[in-house]
Amino acid sequence: MRKFLVLALAAAVLALSLTPAMAAYPEKPVKIVNYVAPGGLMDVTSRKFISIAQKYTDATFVVENTTGAGGLVAIGAVLEQPADGYTVFAATTSVVDKVVSAKKNIDEMVWGFEWVAMLMKDPECVITAEKGEYDTFEKLVAAAKKEDGRQIWGGPATGGNDHIFAQNVWAAAGIKAKWLPYKSGPEAMMGTLAGQNAAYVGNPADTQGRQGYKIVAISSPKRLPQLPDVPTFKELGYKGLDNEFMWRGFAIKKGAPEEAYKWWEELNQKVAKDPEWRSFLVRDGIEVSDWGRDKFSKQVEIDIAAAQRFLKK
């Protein structure tokens, strides 16, 4: 009788160890879905993160670019997949803003995810053509006042984080302008060089490896040592623009095994301490983050509220 009980107990333990919920994560390739085109900042960021993560895990990653509607297409594609933790959404602040501005279901398209790993805080800035007529922010504002609403600023998508930031800048500077949405950040930047728009709204990293651009103002409490010649909005006399940033991070569909969420939180903490990763980000004035679900979700709540205020305005 005792031998039978021991064998039965051993069989039960073995059965539990083989159930999907208890299986070691990850056991198969993990797909990272980017909502931007190849070469976009989140695409570059996710690929760099993966290359450094290989120091700390044997997991296999596959990157996929699913573009369209400012991230809404990618959100839908990820949420259609099984909640098993093997499809990860590479997101930025802009996709949350886009859900709100497009009046989509926030509970489904934002809170249908667990926000597992916030990687960074990237300051917002205004970028112009280096050899153009707007090589300072003061010249850009002066021209906007003369044009009285005809000046054009560009960026990726309507209703995203960059668009919201542009609106805040216009309000602080007392100007009117038009927003020209592009399919991607790189396309919008080319539009700036071509004279299609007077300014591009984005992040300092957008100018890395690209010639002919100048950052004329940046959202930061003080000048960044990496960009000593770039003035802050506060220096230029504009209030309320000291802490506007774009975050980038990873989210997983709700309902996945808890093990998957924890694995990503722990991996982010490891990569955040990696010297190569920190050097990659800090060179562009980016603040490294290792936020997990608690802090990241609170930041998403803040972004939703800000986007809703923008929509009402």
PDB file of C-alpha atoms in Angstrom:
ATOM      1  CA  MET A   1       0.000   0.000   0.000  1.00  0.00           C
ATOM      2  CA  ARG A   2       2.822   2.412   0.960  1.00  0.00           C
ATOM      3  CA  LYS A   3       4.656   1.629  -2.306  1.00  0.00           C
ATOM      4  CA  PHE A   4       1.508   2.363  -4.276  1.00  0.00           C
ATOM      5  CA  LEU A   5       1.055   5.761  -2.584  1.00  0.00           C
ATOM      6  CA  VAL A   6       4.666   6.728  -3.244  1.00  0.00           C
ATOM      7  CA  LEU A   7       4.359   5.806  -6.924  1.00  0.00           C
ATOM      8  CA  ALA A   8       1.068   7.685  -7.226  1.00  0.00           C
ATOM      9  CA  LEU A   9       2.587  10.792  -5.631  1.00  0.00           C
ATOM     10  CA  ALA A  10       5.592  10.647  -7.943  1.00  0.00           C
ATOM     11  CA  ALA A  11       3.331  10.335 -10.978  1.00  0.00           C
ATOM     12  CA  ALA A  12       1.279  13.334  -9.849  1.00  0.00           C
ATOM     13  CA  VAL A  13       4.370  15.491  -9.381  1.00  0.00           C
ATOM     14  CA  LEU A  14       5.649  14.485 -12.823  1.00  0.00           C
ATOM     15  CA  ALA A  15       2.302  15.293 -14.440  1.00  0.00           C
ATOM     16  CA  LEU A  16       2.261  18.763 -12.871  1.00  0.00           C
ATOM     17  CA  SER A  17       5.790  19.457 -14.033  1.00  0.00           C
ATOM     18  CA  LEU A  18       4.764  18.732 -17.626  1.00  0.00           C
ATOM     19  CA  THR A  19       1.684  20.971 -17.787  1.00  0.00           C
ATOM     20  CA  PRO A  20       2.004  24.083 -19.987  1.00  0.00           C
ATOM     21  CA  ALA A  21       1.462  26.475 -17.068  1.00  0.00           C
ATOM     22  CA  MET A  22       4.447  25.021 -15.238  1.00  0.00           C
ATOM     23  CA  ALA A  23       6.751  24.577 -18.243  1.00  0.00           C
ATOM     24  CA  ALA A  24       9.969  26.537 -18.265  1.00  0.00           C
ATOM     25  CA  TYR A  25       9.664  29.825 -20.180  1.00  0.00           C
ATOM     26  CA  PRO A  26      10.681  30.309 -22.896  1.00  0.00           C
ATOM     27  CA  GLU A  27      10.731  26.892 -24.520  1.00  0.00           C
ATOM     28  CA  LYS A  28      10.263  28.123 -28.080  1.00  0.00           C
ATOM     29  CA  PRO A  29      11.138  31.280 -30.078  1.00  0.00           C
ATOM     30  CA  VAL A  30       9.667  34.546 -28.808  1.00  0.00           C
ATOM     31  CA  LYS A  31       8.257  36.887 -31.462  1.00  0.00           C
ATOM     32  CA  ILE A  32       8.775  40.626 -30.946  1.00  0.00           C
ATOM     33  CA  VAL A  33       6.212  42.683 -32.880  1.00  0.00           C
ATOM     34  CA  ASN A  34       7.259  46.234 -33.788  1.00  0.00           C
ATOM     35  CA  TYR A  35       4.585  48.688 -34.893  1.00  0.00           C
ATOM     36  CA  VAL A  36       7.186  50.812 -36.734  1.00  0.00           C
ATOM     37  CA  ALA A  37       8.943  50.118 -40.019  1.00  0.00           C
ATOM     38  CA  PRO A  38      12.497  48.739 -40.094  1.00  0.00           C
ATOM     39  CA  GLY A  39      14.899  51.484 -39.060  1.00  0.00           C
ATOM     40  CA  GLY A  40      12.383  53.216 -36.793  1.00  0.00           C
ATOM     41  CA  LEU A  41      13.531  53.951 -33.244  1.00  0.00           C
ATOM     42  CA  MET A  42      11.535  51.170 -31.572  1.00  0.00           C
ATOM     43  CA  ASP A  43      12.716  48.727 -34.213  1.00  0.00           C
ATOM     44  CA  VAL A  44      16.357  49.687 -33.622  1.00  0.00           C
ATOM     45  CA  THR A  45      15.821  49.651 -29.867  1.00  0.00           C
ATOM     46  CA  SER A  46      14.189  46.216 -29.747  1.00  0.00           C
ATOM     47  CA  ARG A  47      16.869  44.669 -31.934  1.00  0.00           C
ATOM     48  CA  LYS A  48      19.645  46.157 -29.794  1.00  0.00           C
ATOM     49  CA  PHE A  49      17.915  44.962 -26.622  1.00  0.00           C
ATOM     50  CA  ILE A  50      17.695  41.441 -28.020  1.00  0.00           C
ATOM     51  CA  SER A  51      21.352  41.384 -29.022  1.00  0.00           C
ATOM     52  CA  ILE A  52      22.399  42.351 -25.496  1.00  0.00           C
ATOM     53  CA  ALA A  53      19.848  40.039 -23.875  1.00  0.00           C
ATOM     54  CA  GLN A  54      21.645  37.102 -25.502  1.00  0.00           C
ATOM     55  CA  LYS A  55      24.337  37.550 -22.843  1.00  0.00           C
ATOM     56  CA  TYR A  56      21.799  36.588 -20.176  1.00  0.00           C
ATOM     57  CA  THR A  57      19.535  34.055 -21.881  1.00  0.00           C
ATOM     58  CA  ASP A  58      19.599  31.290 -24.464  1.00  0.00           C
ATOM     59  CA  ALA A  59      16.153  32.283 -25.692  1.00  0.00           C
ATOM     60  CA  THR A  60      15.565  32.690 -29.427  1.00  0.00           C
ATOM     61  CA  PHE A  61      13.934  35.928 -30.607  1.00  0.00           C
ATOM     62  CA  VAL A  62      12.277  36.753 -33.917  1.00  0.00           C
ATOM     63  CA  VAL A  63      11.509  40.384 -34.822  1.00  0.00           C
ATOM     64  CA  GLU A  64       8.481  41.203 -36.962  1.00  0.00           C
ATOM     65  CA  ASN A  65       7.402  44.633 -38.245  1.00  0.00           C
ATOM     66  CA  THR A  66       3.637  45.146 -38.461  1.00  0.00           C
ATOM     67  CA  THR A  67       2.929  48.733 -39.436  1.00  0.00           C
ATOM     68  CA  GLY A  68      -0.229  50.757 -39.919  1.00  0.00           C
ATOM     69  CA  ALA A  69      -2.557  53.239 -38.198  1.00  0.00           C
ATOM     70  CA  GLY A  70       0.053  54.476 -35.744  1.00  0.00           C
ATOM     71  CA  GLY A  71       0.319  51.115 -33.993  1.00  0.00           C
ATOM     72  CA  LEU A  72      -3.331  50.054 -33.975  1.00  0.00           C
ATOM     73  CA  VAL A  73      -2.700  47.337 -36.584  1.00  0.00           C
ATOM     74  CA  ALA A  74       0.123  45.857 -34.515  1.00  0.00           C
ATOM     75  CA  ILE A  75      -1.944  45.959 -31.327  1.00  0.00           C
ATOM     76  CA  GLY A  76      -4.713  44.026 -33.029  1.00  0.00           C
ATOM     77  CA  ALA A  77      -2.275  41.510 -34.456  1.00  0.00           C
ATOM     78  CA  VAL A  78      -0.724  40.817 -31.048  1.00  0.00           C
ATOM     79  CA  LEU A  79      -4.055  40.567 -29.233  1.00  0.00           C
ATOM     80  CA  GLU A  80      -5.247  38.005 -31.789  1.00  0.00           C
ATOM     81  CA  GLN A  81      -2.441  35.647 -30.759  1.00  0.00           C
ATOM     82  CA  PRO A  82      -2.741  33.110 -27.908  1.00  0.00           C
ATOM     83  CA  ALA A  83      -2.061  34.450 -24.415  1.00  0.00           C
ATOM     84  CA  ASP A  84       1.006  32.278 -23.948  1.00  0.00           C
ATOM     85  CA  GLY A  85       3.732  34.929 -23.609  1.00  0.00           C
ATOM     86  CA  TYR A  86       5.379  34.084 -26.921  1.00  0.00           C
ATOM     87  CA  THR A  87       4.177  37.184 -28.793  1.00  0.00           C
ATOM     88  CA  VAL A  88       5.550  40.398 -27.292  1.00  0.00           C
ATOM     89  CA  PHE A  89       4.506  43.902 -28.313  1.00  0.00           C
ATOM     90  CA  ALA A  90       7.341  46.438 -28.723  1.00  0.00           C
ATOM     91  CA  ALA A  91       5.534  49.653 -27.818  1.00  0.00           C
ATOM     92  CA  THR A  92       6.072  53.357 -27.199  1.00  0.00           C
ATOM     93  CA  THR A  93       4.061  56.135 -25.589  1.00  0.00           C
ATOM     94  CA  SER A  94       2.616  56.957 -28.997  1.00  0.00           C
ATOM     95  CA  VAL A  95       0.607  53.741 -29.308  1.00  0.00           C
ATOM     96  CA  VAL A  96      -1.206  54.485 -26.048  1.00  0.00           C
ATOM     97  CA  ASP A  97      -1.898  58.031 -27.251  1.00  0.00           C
ATOM     98  CA  LYS A  98      -3.124  56.666 -30.576  1.00  0.00           C
ATOM     99  CA  VAL A  99      -5.641  54.337 -28.915  1.00  0.00           C
ATOM    100  CA  VAL A 100      -7.087  57.328 -27.045  1.00  0.00           C
ATOM    101  CA  SER A 101      -7.077  59.786 -29.959  1.00  0.00           C
ATOM    102  CA  ALA A 102      -8.666  57.198 -32.282  1.00  0.00           C
ATOM    103  CA  LYS A 103     -11.358  56.641 -29.627  1.00  0.00           C
ATOM    104  CA  LYS A 104     -10.684  52.926 -29.422  1.00  0.00           C
ATOM    105  CA  ASN A 105     -11.541  50.665 -26.492  1.00  0.00           C
ATOM    106  CA  ILE A 106      -8.894  51.464 -23.859  1.00  0.00           C
ATOM    107  CA  ASP A 107      -9.790  48.486 -21.672  1.00  0.00           C
ATOM    108  CA  GLU A 108      -9.217  46.151 -24.586  1.00  0.00           C
ATOM    109  CA  MET A 109      -6.391  47.773 -26.548  1.00  0.00           C
ATOM    110  CA  VAL A 110      -4.325  49.138 -23.645  1.00  0.00           C
ATOM    111  CA  TRP A 111      -5.307  47.125 -20.611  1.00  0.00           C
ATOM    112  CA  GLY A 112      -5.531  43.975 -22.686  1.00  0.00           C
ATOM    113  CA  PHE A 113      -1.771  43.946 -22.061  1.00  0.00           C
ATOM    114  CA  GLU A 114       0.497  43.502 -19.081  1.00  0.00           C
ATOM    115  CA  TRP A 115       3.137  46.236 -19.373  1.00  0.00           C
ATOM    116  CA  VAL A 116       6.120  44.162 -18.335  1.00  0.00           C
ATOM    117  CA  ALA A 117       9.280  46.119 -19.190  1.00  0.00           C
ATOM    118  CA  MET A 118       9.781  49.866 -19.589  1.00  0.00           C
ATOM    119  CA  LEU A 119      13.262  50.301 -21.027  1.00  0.00           C
ATOM    120  CA  MET A 120      13.868  54.046 -21.120  1.00  0.00           C
ATOM    121  CA  LYS A 121      12.720  57.659 -20.959  1.00  0.00           C
ATOM    122  CA  ASP A 122      13.683  59.499 -24.160  1.00  0.00           C
ATOM    123  CA  PRO A 123      13.289  63.320 -24.048  1.00  0.00           C
ATOM    124  CA  GLU A 124      11.126  65.007 -26.671  1.00  0.00           C
ATOM    125  CA  CYS A 125      12.728  67.654 -28.878  1.00  0.00           C
ATOM    126  CA  VAL A 126      12.174  69.861 -31.923  1.00  0.00           C
ATOM    127  CA  ILE A 127      14.419  69.216 -34.930  1.00  0.00           C
ATOM    128  CA  THR A 128      14.954  71.399 -38.007  1.00  0.00           C
ATOM    129  CA  ALA A 129      17.175  71.393 -41.095  1.00  0.00           C
ATOM    130  CA  GLU A 130      20.676  72.429 -40.030  1.00  0.00           C
ATOM    131  CA  LYS A 131      21.221  74.638 -43.056  1.00  0.00           C
ATOM    132  CA  GLY A 132      17.638  75.821 -43.332  1.00  0.00           C
ATOM    133  CA  GLU A 133      16.125  79.135 -42.323  1.00  0.00           C
ATOM    134  CA  TYR A 134      15.016  77.812 -38.915  1.00  0.00           C
ATOM    135  CA  ASP A 135      18.362  76.956 -37.314  1.00  0.00           C
ATOM    136  CA  THR A 136      17.187  78.235 -33.922  1.00  0.00           C
ATOM    137  CA  PHE A 137      13.919  77.769 -32.063  1.00  0.00           C
ATOM    138  CA  GLU A 138      13.480  81.545 -31.862  1.00  0.00           C
ATOM    139  CA  LYS A 139      13.525  81.811 -35.668  1.00  0.00           C
ATOM    140  CA  LEU A 140      11.019  78.955 -35.943  1.00  0.00           C
ATOM    141  CA  VAL A 141       8.615  80.668 -33.526  1.00  0.00           C
ATOM    142  CA  ALA A 142       9.011  84.074 -35.153  1.00  0.00           C
ATOM    143  CA  ALA A 143       8.186  82.604 -38.571  1.00  0.00           C
ATOM    144  CA  ALA A 144       5.183  80.726 -37.152  1.00  0.00           C
ATOM    145  CA  LYS A 145       3.748  83.953 -35.765  1.00  0.00           C
ATOM    146  CA  LYS A 146       4.076  85.636 -39.155  1.00  0.00           C
ATOM    147  CA  GLU A 147       2.535  82.696 -40.985  1.00  0.00           C
ATOM    148  CA  ASP A 148      -0.393  82.619 -38.507  1.00  0.00           C
ATOM    149  CA  GLY A 149      -1.241  78.929 -38.645  1.00  0.00           C
ATOM    150  CA  ARG A 150       0.244  78.074 -42.031  1.00  0.00           C
ATOM    151  CA  GLN A 151       3.578  76.746 -40.718  1.00  0.00           C
ATOM    152  CA  ILE A 152       3.811  72.945 -40.928  1.00  0.00           C
ATOM    153  CA  TRP A 153       5.388  70.572 -38.405  1.00  0.00           C
ATOM    154  CA  GLY A 154       5.783  66.869 -39.152  1.00  0.00           C
ATOM    155  CA  GLY A 155       6.029  63.555 -37.374  1.00  0.00           C
ATOM    156  CA  PRO A 156       4.772  59.969 -37.397  1.00  0.00           C
ATOM    157  CA  ALA A 157       0.983  59.615 -37.201  1.00  0.00           C
ATOM    158  CA  THR A 158      -1.770  61.860 -35.901  1.00  0.00           C
ATOM    159  CA  GLY A 159      -2.627  61.755 -32.216  1.00  0.00           C
ATOM    160  CA  GLY A 160       0.644  60.136 -31.138  1.00  0.00           C
ATOM    161  CA  ASN A 161       3.029  61.342 -28.458  1.00  0.00           C
ATOM    162  CA  ASP A 162       4.966  63.611 -30.841  1.00  0.00           C
ATOM    163  CA  HIS A 163       1.767  65.243 -32.069  1.00  0.00           C
ATOM    164  CA  ILE A 164       0.582  65.845 -28.506  1.00  0.00           C
ATOM    165  CA  PHE A 165       3.967  67.312 -27.597  1.00  0.00           C
ATOM    166  CA  ALA A 166       3.847  69.599 -30.644  1.00  0.00           C
ATOM    167  CA  GLN A 167       0.469  70.919 -29.491  1.00  0.00           C
ATOM    168  CA  ASN A 168       1.924  71.608 -26.047  1.00  0.00           C
ATOM    169  CA  VAL A 169       4.862  73.472 -27.586  1.00  0.00           C
ATOM    170  CA  TRP A 170       2.557  75.589 -29.749  1.00  0.00           C
ATOM    171  CA  ALA A 171       0.475  76.502 -26.715  1.00  0.00           C
ATOM    172  CA  ALA A 172       3.535  77.416 -24.634  1.00  0.00           C
ATOM    173  CA  ALA A 173       5.040  79.488 -27.469  1.00  0.00           C
ATOM    174  CA  GLY A 174       1.748  81.159 -28.335  1.00  0.00           C
ATOM    175  CA  ILE A 175       1.776  80.032 -31.974  1.00  0.00           C
ATOM    176  CA  LYS A 176      -0.454  78.177 -34.399  1.00  0.00           C
ATOM    177  CA  ALA A 177       0.748  75.538 -36.845  1.00  0.00           C
ATOM    178  CA  LYS A 178      -0.410  72.520 -38.810  1.00  0.00           C
ATOM    179  CA  TRP A 179       0.546  68.903 -38.186  1.00  0.00           C
ATOM    180  CA  LEU A 180       1.560  66.788 -41.189  1.00  0.00           C
ATOM    181  CA  PRO A 181       1.501  63.045 -40.347  1.00  0.00           C
ATOM    182  CA  TYR A 182       3.866  60.650 -42.090  1.00  0.00           C
ATOM    183  CA  LYS A 183       3.951  56.864 -42.197  1.00  0.00           C
ATOM    184  CA  SER A 184       7.213  56.811 -40.234  1.00  0.00           C
ATOM    185  CA  GLY A 185       9.683  59.014 -38.394  1.00  0.00           C
ATOM    186  CA  PRO A 186      12.407  58.697 -41.064  1.00  0.00           C
ATOM    187  CA  GLU A 187       9.932  59.819 -43.754  1.00  0.00           C
ATOM    188  CA  ALA A 188       8.950  62.840 -41.656  1.00  0.00           C
ATOM    189  CA  MET A 189      12.598  63.749 -41.169  1.00  0.00           C
ATOM    190  CA  MET A 190      13.208  63.579 -44.904  1.00  0.00           C
ATOM    191  CA  GLY A 191      10.250  65.908 -45.259  1.00  0.00           C
ATOM    192  CA  THR A 192      12.053  68.405 -43.047  1.00  0.00           C
ATOM    193  CA  LEU A 193      15.152  68.358 -45.250  1.00  0.00           C
ATOM    194  CA  ALA A 194      13.001  68.627 -48.375  1.00  0.00           C
ATOM    195  CA  GLY A 195      11.177  71.664 -46.996  1.00  0.00           C
ATOM    196  CA  GLN A 196       7.793  69.951 -46.735  1.00  0.00           C
ATOM    197  CA  ASN A 197       7.668  70.851 -43.054  1.00  0.00           C
ATOM    198  CA  ALA A 198       9.445  73.483 -40.990  1.00  0.00           C
ATOM    199  CA  ALA A 199      10.175  71.192 -38.051  1.00  0.00           C
ATOM    200  CA  TYR A 200      10.138  67.557 -37.010  1.00  0.00           C
ATOM    201  CA  VAL A 201       9.113  66.497 -33.511  1.00  0.00           C
ATOM    202  CA  GLY A 202      10.912  63.479 -32.106  1.00  0.00           C
ATOM    203  CA  ASN A 203      13.859  62.448 -29.953  1.00  0.00           C
ATOM    204  CA  PRO A 204      17.621  63.148 -30.038  1.00  0.00           C
ATOM    205  CA  ALA A 205      18.359  59.594 -31.207  1.00  0.00           C
ATOM    206  CA  ASP A 206      16.475  60.375 -34.436  1.00  0.00           C
ATOM    207  CA  THR A 207      19.460  62.440 -35.568  1.00  0.00           C
ATOM    208  CA  GLN A 208      22.061  59.727 -34.939  1.00  0.00           C
ATOM    209  CA  GLY A 209      23.733  58.726 -38.183  1.00  0.00           C
ATOM    210  CA  ARG A 210      21.698  61.276 -40.144  1.00  0.00           C
ATOM    211  CA  GLN A 211      23.349  64.382 -41.554  1.00  0.00           C
ATOM    212  CA  GLY A 212      21.757  67.790 -42.023  1.00  0.00           C
ATOM    213  CA  TYR A 213      19.623  68.059 -38.882  1.00  0.00           C
ATOM    214  CA  LYS A 214      19.752  70.314 -35.848  1.00  0.00           C
ATOM    215  CA  ILE A 215      17.999  69.950 -32.496  1.00  0.00           C
ATOM    216  CA  VAL A 216      16.800  73.466 -31.652  1.00  0.00           C
ATOM    217  CA  ALA A 217      15.082  72.770 -28.299  1.00  0.00           C
ATOM    218  CA  ILE A 218      14.806  69.830 -25.907  1.00  0.00           C
ATOM    219  CA  SER A 219      12.474  68.888 -23.061  1.00  0.00           C
ATOM    220  CA  SER A 220      14.784  68.499 -20.072  1.00  0.00           C
ATOM    221  CA  PRO A 221      15.196  70.236 -16.685  1.00  0.00           C
ATOM    222  CA  LYS A 222      18.740  71.192 -17.719  1.00  0.00           C
ATOM    223  CA  ARG A 223      21.089  70.852 -20.681  1.00  0.00           C
ATOM    224  CA  LEU A 224      22.241  67.342 -21.379  1.00  0.00           C
ATOM    225  CA  PRO A 225      26.004  66.751 -21.275  1.00  0.00           C
ATOM    226  CA  GLN A 226      25.669  64.705 -24.473  1.00  0.00           C
ATOM    227  CA  LEU A 227      24.077  67.709 -26.225  1.00  0.00           C
ATOM    228  CA  PRO A 228      25.775  70.736 -24.646  1.00  0.00           C
ATOM    229  CA  ASP A 229      24.780  73.111 -27.457  1.00  0.00           C
ATOM    230  CA  VAL A 230      21.063  72.291 -27.361  1.00  0.00           C
ATOM    231  CA  PRO A 231      18.993  74.696 -25.221  1.00  0.00           C
ATOM    232  CA  THR A 232      16.143  73.534 -23.031  1.00  0.00           C
ATOM    233  CA  PHE A 233      12.673  75.002 -23.339  1.00  0.00           C
ATOM    234  CA  LYS A 234      13.111  76.412 -19.847  1.00  0.00           C
ATOM    235  CA  GLU A 235      16.222  78.298 -20.947  1.00  0.00           C
ATOM    236  CA  LEU A 236      14.307  79.684 -23.894  1.00  0.00           C
ATOM    237  CA  GLY A 237      11.614  80.989 -21.546  1.00  0.00           C
ATOM    238  CA  TYR A 238       8.868  78.413 -22.022  1.00  0.00           C
ATOM    239  CA  LYS A 239       7.236  76.810 -18.990  1.00  0.00           C
ATOM    240  CA  GLY A 240       5.735  73.353 -18.552  1.00  0.00           C
ATOM    241  CA  LEU A 241       7.955  71.578 -21.075  1.00  0.00           C
ATOM    242  CA  ASP A 242      10.691  70.273 -18.768  1.00  0.00           C
ATOM    243  CA  ASN A 243       9.749  66.600 -18.530  1.00  0.00           C
ATOM    244  CA  GLU A 244       8.117  65.470 -21.764  1.00  0.00           C
ATOM    245  CA  PHE A 245       9.462  62.136 -22.914  1.00  0.00           C
ATOM    246  CA  MET A 246       8.804  59.071 -25.008  1.00  0.00           C
ATOM    247  CA  TRP A 247       9.106  55.710 -23.275  1.00  0.00           C
ATOM    248  CA  ARG A 248       9.806  52.485 -25.112  1.00  0.00           C
ATOM    249  CA  GLY A 249       9.127  49.031 -23.726  1.00  0.00           C
ATOM    250  CA  PHE A 250       7.520  45.609 -24.007  1.00  0.00           C
ATOM    251  CA  ALA A 251       4.004  44.383 -23.285  1.00  0.00           C
ATOM    252  CA  ILE A 252       2.443  40.917 -23.252  1.00  0.00           C
ATOM    253  CA  LYS A 253      -1.203  39.955 -23.659  1.00  0.00           C
ATOM    254  CA  LYS A 254      -3.064  39.388 -20.416  1.00  0.00           C
ATOM    255  CA  GLY A 255      -3.724  35.800 -19.457  1.00  0.00           C
ATOM    256  CA  ALA A 256      -0.208  34.512 -20.141  1.00  0.00           C
ATOM    257  CA  PRO A 257       1.562  32.421 -17.487  1.00  0.00           C
ATOM    258  CA  GLU A 258       2.878  34.504 -14.608  1.00  0.00           C
ATOM    259  CA  GLU A 259       6.265  32.970 -15.284  1.00  0.00           C
ATOM    260  CA  ALA A 260       6.470  34.802 -18.635  1.00  0.00           C
ATOM    261  CA  TYR A 261       5.770  38.214 -17.094  1.00  0.00           C
ATOM    262  CA  LYS A 262       8.357  37.721 -14.368  1.00  0.00           C
ATOM    263  CA  TRP A 263      10.920  36.462 -16.883  1.00  0.00           C
ATOM    264  CA  TRP A 264      10.650  39.682 -18.900  1.00  0.00           C
ATOM    265  CA  GLU A 265      10.807  41.881 -15.803  1.00  0.00           C
ATOM    266  CA  GLU A 266      13.962  40.119 -14.656  1.00  0.00           C
ATOM    267  CA  LEU A 267      15.528  40.212 -18.119  1.00  0.00           C
ATOM    268  CA  ASN A 268      14.952  43.965 -18.335  1.00  0.00           C
ATOM    269  CA  GLN A 269      16.644  44.451 -14.970  1.00  0.00           C
ATOM    270  CA  LYS A 270      19.680  42.498 -16.159  1.00  0.00           C
ATOM    271  CA  VAL A 271      19.964  44.361 -19.469  1.00  0.00           C
ATOM    272  CA  ALA A 272      19.459  47.722 -17.733  1.00  0.00           C
ATOM    273  CA  LYS A 273      22.710  47.134 -15.830  1.00  0.00           C
ATOM    274  CA  ASP A 274      24.671  46.091 -18.900  1.00  0.00           C
ATOM    275  CA  PRO A 275      27.417  48.626 -19.791  1.00  0.00           C
ATOM    276  CA  GLU A 276      26.891  48.180 -23.526  1.00  0.00           C
ATOM    277  CA  TRP A 277      23.164  48.858 -23.238  1.00  0.00           C
ATOM    278  CA  ARG A 278      23.676  51.871 -21.004  1.00  0.00           C
ATOM    279  CA  SER A 279      26.286  53.301 -23.368  1.00  0.00           C
ATOM    280  CA  PHE A 280      23.955  52.764 -26.332  1.00  0.00           C
ATOM    281  CA  LEU A 281      21.194  54.796 -24.674  1.00  0.00           C
ATOM    282  CA  VAL A 282      23.039  57.406 -22.629  1.00  0.00           C
ATOM    283  CA  ARG A 283      24.966  58.686 -25.652  1.00  0.00           C
ATOM    284  CA  ASP A 284      21.669  60.127 -26.927  1.00  0.00           C
ATOM    285  CA  GLY A 285      20.618  61.609 -23.603  1.00  0.00           C
ATOM    286  CA  ILE A 286      18.225  58.768 -22.829  1.00  0.00           C
ATOM    287  CA  GLU A 287      17.529  57.744 -19.232  1.00  0.00           C
ATOM    288  CA  VAL A 288      17.761  53.971 -18.713  1.00  0.00           C
ATOM    289  CA  SER A 289      14.782  52.385 -16.927  1.00  0.00           C
ATOM    290  CA  ASP A 290      14.211  48.925 -15.494  1.00  0.00           C
ATOM    291  CA  TRP A 291      10.554  49.341 -14.610  1.00  0.00           C
ATOM    292  CA  GLY A 292       8.345  46.295 -14.301  1.00  0.00           C
ATOM    293  CA  ARG A 293       4.567  45.970 -14.261  1.00  0.00           C
ATOM    294  CA  ASP A 294       3.780  48.186 -11.255  1.00  0.00           C
ATOM    295  CA  LYS A 295       5.707  51.310 -12.269  1.00  0.00           C
ATOM    296  CA  PHE A 296       5.163  50.834 -15.980  1.00  0.00           C
ATOM    297  CA  SER A 297       1.383  50.484 -15.597  1.00  0.00           C
ATOM    298  CA  LYS A 298       1.229  53.691 -13.549  1.00  0.00           C
ATOM    299  CA  GLN A 299       3.100  55.520 -16.308  1.00  0.00           C
ATOM    300  CA  VAL A 300       0.632  54.190 -18.869  1.00  0.00           C
ATOM    301  CA  GLU A 301      -2.214  55.542 -16.712  1.00  0.00           C
ATOM    302  CA  ILE A 302      -0.541  58.975 -16.747  1.00  0.00           C
ATOM    303  CA  ASP A 303      -0.212  58.834 -20.531  1.00  0.00           C
ATOM    304  CA  ILE A 304      -3.869  57.912 -20.988  1.00  0.00           C
ATOM    305  CA  ALA A 305      -4.951  60.882 -18.873  1.00  0.00           C
ATOM    306  CA  ALA A 306      -2.681  63.249 -20.830  1.00  0.00           C
ATOM    307  CA  ALA A 307      -3.983  61.949 -24.167  1.00  0.00           C
ATOM    308  CA  GLN A 308      -7.587  62.354 -22.998  1.00  0.00           C
ATOM    309  CA  ARG A 309      -6.894  65.987 -22.041  1.00  0.00           C
ATOM    310  CA  PHE A 310      -5.377  66.524 -25.488  1.00  0.00           C
ATOM    311  CA  LEU A 311      -8.413  64.954 -27.185  1.00  0.00           C
ATOM    312  CA  LYS A 312     -10.819  67.240 -25.302  1.00  0.00           C
ATOM    313  CA  LYS A 313      -8.725  70.268 -26.234  1.00  0.00           C
TER     314      LYS A 313
END
